[in-house]
Short mmCIF file of N, CA and C and ligand atoms in Angstrom, two decimals:
data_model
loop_
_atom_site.label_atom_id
_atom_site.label_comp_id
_atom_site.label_asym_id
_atom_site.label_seq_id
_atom_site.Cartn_x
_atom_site.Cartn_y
_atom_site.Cartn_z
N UNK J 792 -16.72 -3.09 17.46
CA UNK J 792 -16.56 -2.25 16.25
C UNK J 792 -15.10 -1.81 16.14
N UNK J 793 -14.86 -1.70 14.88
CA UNK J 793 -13.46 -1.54 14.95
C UNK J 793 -13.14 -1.14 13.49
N UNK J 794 -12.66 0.57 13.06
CA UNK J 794 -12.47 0.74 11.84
C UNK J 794 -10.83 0.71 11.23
N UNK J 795 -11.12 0.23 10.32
CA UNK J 795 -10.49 -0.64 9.51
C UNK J 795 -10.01 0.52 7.80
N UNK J 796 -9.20 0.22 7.20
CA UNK J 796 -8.43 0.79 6.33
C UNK J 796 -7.84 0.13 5.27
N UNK J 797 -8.96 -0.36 4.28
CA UNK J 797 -8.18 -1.34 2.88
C UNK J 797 -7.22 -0.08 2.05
N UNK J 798 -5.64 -0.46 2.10
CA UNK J 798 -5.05 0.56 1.15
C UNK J 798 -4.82 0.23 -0.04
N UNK J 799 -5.39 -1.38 0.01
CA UNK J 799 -5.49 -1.28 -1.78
C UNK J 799 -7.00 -0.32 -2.44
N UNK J 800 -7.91 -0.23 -1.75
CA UNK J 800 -8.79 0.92 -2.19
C UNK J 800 -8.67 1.91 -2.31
N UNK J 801 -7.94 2.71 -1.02
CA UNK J 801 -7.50 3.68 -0.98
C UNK J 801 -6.56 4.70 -1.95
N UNK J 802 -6.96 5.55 -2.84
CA UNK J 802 -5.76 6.34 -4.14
C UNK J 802 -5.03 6.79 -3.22
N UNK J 803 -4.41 7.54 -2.02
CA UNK J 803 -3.78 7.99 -1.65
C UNK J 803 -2.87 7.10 -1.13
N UNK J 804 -1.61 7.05 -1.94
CA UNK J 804 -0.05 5.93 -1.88
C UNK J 804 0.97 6.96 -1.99
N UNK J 805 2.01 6.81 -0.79
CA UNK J 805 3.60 7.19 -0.78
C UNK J 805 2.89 8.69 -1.09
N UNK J 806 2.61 9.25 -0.78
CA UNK J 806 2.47 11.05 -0.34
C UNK J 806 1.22 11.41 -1.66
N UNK J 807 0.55 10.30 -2.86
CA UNK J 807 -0.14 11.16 -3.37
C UNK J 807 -1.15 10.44 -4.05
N UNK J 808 -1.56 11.12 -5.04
CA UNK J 808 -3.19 10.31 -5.44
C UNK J 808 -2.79 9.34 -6.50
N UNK J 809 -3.00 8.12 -6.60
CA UNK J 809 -2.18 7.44 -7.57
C UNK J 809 -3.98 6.89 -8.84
N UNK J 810 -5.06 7.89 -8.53
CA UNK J 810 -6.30 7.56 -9.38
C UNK J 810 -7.12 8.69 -9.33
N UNK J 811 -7.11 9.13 -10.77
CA UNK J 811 -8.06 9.56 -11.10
C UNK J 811 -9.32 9.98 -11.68
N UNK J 812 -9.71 8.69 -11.16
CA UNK J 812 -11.32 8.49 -11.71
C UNK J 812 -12.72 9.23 -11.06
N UNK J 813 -11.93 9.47 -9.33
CA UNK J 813 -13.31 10.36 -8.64
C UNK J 813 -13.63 11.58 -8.94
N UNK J 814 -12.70 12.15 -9.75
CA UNK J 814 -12.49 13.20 -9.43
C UNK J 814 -12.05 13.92 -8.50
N UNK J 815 -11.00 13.92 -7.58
CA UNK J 815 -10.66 14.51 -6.49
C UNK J 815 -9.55 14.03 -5.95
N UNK J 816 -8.96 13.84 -7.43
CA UNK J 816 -7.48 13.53 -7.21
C UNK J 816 -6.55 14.39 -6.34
N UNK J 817 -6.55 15.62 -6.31
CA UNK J 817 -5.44 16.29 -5.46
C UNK J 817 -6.58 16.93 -4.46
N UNK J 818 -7.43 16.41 -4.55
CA UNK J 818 -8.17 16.84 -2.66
C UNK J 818 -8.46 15.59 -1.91
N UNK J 819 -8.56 14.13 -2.49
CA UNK J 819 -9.57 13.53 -1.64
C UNK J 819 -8.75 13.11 -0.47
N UNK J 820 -9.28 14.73 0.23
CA UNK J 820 -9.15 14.11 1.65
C UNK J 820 -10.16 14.41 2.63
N UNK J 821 -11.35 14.08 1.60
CA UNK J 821 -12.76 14.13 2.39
C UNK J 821 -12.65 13.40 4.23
N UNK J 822 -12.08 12.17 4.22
CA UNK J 822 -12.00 11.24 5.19
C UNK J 822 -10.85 12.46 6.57
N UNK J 823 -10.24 12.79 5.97
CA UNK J 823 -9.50 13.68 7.05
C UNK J 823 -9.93 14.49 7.56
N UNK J 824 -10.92 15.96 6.20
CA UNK J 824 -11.57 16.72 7.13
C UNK J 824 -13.07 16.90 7.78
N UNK J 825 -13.48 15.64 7.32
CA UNK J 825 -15.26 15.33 8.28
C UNK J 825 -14.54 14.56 9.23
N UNK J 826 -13.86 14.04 9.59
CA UNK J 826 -13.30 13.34 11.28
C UNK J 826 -13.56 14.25 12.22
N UNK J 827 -14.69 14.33 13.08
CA UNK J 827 -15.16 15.07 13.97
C UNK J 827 -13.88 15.45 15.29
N UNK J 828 -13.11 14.29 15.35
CA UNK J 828 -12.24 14.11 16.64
C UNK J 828 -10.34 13.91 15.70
N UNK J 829 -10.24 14.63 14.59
CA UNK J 829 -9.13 14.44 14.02
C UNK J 829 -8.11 12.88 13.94
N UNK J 830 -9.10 12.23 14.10
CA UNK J 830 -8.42 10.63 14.23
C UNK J 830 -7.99 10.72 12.93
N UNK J 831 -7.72 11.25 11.79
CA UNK J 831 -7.16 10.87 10.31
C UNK J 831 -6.21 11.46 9.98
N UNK J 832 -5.07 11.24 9.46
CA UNK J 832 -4.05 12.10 9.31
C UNK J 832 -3.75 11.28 7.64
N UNK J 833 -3.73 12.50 6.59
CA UNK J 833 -3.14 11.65 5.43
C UNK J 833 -1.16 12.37 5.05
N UNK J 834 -0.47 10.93 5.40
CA UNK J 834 1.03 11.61 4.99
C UNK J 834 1.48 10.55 4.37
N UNK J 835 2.35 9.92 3.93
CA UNK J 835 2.65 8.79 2.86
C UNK J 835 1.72 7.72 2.52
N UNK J 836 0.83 7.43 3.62
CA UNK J 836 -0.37 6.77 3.03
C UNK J 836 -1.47 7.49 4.36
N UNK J 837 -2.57 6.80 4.36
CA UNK J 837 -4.16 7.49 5.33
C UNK J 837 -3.63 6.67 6.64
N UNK J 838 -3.78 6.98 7.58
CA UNK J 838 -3.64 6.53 8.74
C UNK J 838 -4.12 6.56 10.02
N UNK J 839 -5.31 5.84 10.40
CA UNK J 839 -6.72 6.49 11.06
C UNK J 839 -6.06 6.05 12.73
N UNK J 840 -6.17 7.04 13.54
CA UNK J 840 -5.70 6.85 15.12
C UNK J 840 -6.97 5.96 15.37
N UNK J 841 -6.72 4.74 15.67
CA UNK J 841 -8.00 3.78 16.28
C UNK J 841 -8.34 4.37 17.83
N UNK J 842 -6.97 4.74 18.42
CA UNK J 842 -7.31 5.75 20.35
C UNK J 842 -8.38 6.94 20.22
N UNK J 843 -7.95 7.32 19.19
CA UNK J 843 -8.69 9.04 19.16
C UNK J 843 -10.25 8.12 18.35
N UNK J 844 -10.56 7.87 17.52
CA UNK J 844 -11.84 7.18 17.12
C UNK J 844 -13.00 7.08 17.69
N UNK J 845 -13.67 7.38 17.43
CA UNK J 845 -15.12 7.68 18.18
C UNK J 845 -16.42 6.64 17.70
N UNK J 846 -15.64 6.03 16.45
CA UNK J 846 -16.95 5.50 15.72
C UNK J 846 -17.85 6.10 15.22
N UNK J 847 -17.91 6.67 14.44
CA UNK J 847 -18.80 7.49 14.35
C UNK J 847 -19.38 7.17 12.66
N UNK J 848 -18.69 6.75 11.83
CA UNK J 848 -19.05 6.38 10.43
C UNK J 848 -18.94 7.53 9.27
N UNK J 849 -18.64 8.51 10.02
CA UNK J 849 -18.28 9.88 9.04
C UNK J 849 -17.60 9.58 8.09
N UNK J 850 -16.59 8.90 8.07
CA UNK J 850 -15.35 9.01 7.19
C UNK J 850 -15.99 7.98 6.34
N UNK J 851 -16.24 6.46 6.63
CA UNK J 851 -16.64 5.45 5.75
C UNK J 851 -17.78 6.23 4.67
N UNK J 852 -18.83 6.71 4.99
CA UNK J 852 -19.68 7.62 4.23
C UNK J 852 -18.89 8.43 2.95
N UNK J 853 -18.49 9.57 3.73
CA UNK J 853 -17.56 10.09 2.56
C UNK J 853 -16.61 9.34 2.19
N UNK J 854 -16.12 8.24 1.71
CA UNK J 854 -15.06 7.72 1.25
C UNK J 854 -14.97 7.40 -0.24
N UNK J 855 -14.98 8.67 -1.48
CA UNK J 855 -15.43 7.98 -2.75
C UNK J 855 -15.10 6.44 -3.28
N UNK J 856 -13.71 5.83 -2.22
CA UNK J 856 -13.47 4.90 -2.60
C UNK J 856 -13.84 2.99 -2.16
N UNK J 857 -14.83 3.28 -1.16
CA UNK J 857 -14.91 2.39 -0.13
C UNK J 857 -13.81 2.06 0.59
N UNK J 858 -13.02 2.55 0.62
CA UNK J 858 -11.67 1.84 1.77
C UNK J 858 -11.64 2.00 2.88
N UNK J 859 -12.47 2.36 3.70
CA UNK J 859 -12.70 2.76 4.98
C UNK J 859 -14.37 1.46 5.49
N UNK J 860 -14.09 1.01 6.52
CA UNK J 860 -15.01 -0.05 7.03
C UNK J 860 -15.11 0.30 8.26
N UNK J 861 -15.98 0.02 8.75
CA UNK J 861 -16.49 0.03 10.46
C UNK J 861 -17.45 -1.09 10.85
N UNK J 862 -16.45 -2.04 11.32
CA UNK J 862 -16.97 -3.00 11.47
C UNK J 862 -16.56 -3.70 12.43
S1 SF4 W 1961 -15.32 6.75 12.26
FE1 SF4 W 1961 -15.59 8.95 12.75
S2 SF4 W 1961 -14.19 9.32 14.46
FE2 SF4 W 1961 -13.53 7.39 13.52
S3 SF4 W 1961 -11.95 7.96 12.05
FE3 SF4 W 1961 -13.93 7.92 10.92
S4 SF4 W 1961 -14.70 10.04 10.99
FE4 SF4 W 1961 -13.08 9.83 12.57
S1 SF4 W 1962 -11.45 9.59 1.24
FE1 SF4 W 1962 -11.03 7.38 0.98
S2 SF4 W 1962 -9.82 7.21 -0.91
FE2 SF4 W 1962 -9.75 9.36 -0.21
S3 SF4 W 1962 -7.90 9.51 1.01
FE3 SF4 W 1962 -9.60 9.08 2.41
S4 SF4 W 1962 -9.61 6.82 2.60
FE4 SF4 W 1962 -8.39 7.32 0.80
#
């Protein structure tokens, strides 16, 4: 298993939300704060620590955008 990070799905580009269709243009950073073990950090683009990762599927769940895989 091994999670994975499409940033063409991903709205958050170069420090900000570049879509707003989810609604949650200047928050979605659902994926950062359900990370049980802080593996997510969002700063010019999302950037998931694969070391710290637990697998856990939290983040893929909340992801309004699908860009997050665990697979
Ligand atoms: S799968 Fe779980 S532990 Fe890994 S980055 Fe996503 S929320 Fe964090
Ligand atoms: S929740 Fe999904 S779309 Fe939103 S910042 Fe995280 S990975 Fe990107």
């Amino acid at each position: 298993m091994s999670i994975k990070i499409d940033y063409d799905k991903c709205c958050w580009r170069d420090g900000k939300c570049v879509s707003c269709d989810c609604g949650q243009s200047e928050a979605c950073n659902g994926c950062v704060e359900i990370c049980p073990v802080q593996a997510i950090v969002r700063k010019d683009k999302v950037e998931i620590d694969k070391e710290k990762c637990i697998e856990c599927g939290a983040c893929v769940a909340v992801c309004p955008k699908g860009a997050i895989t665990l697979e």
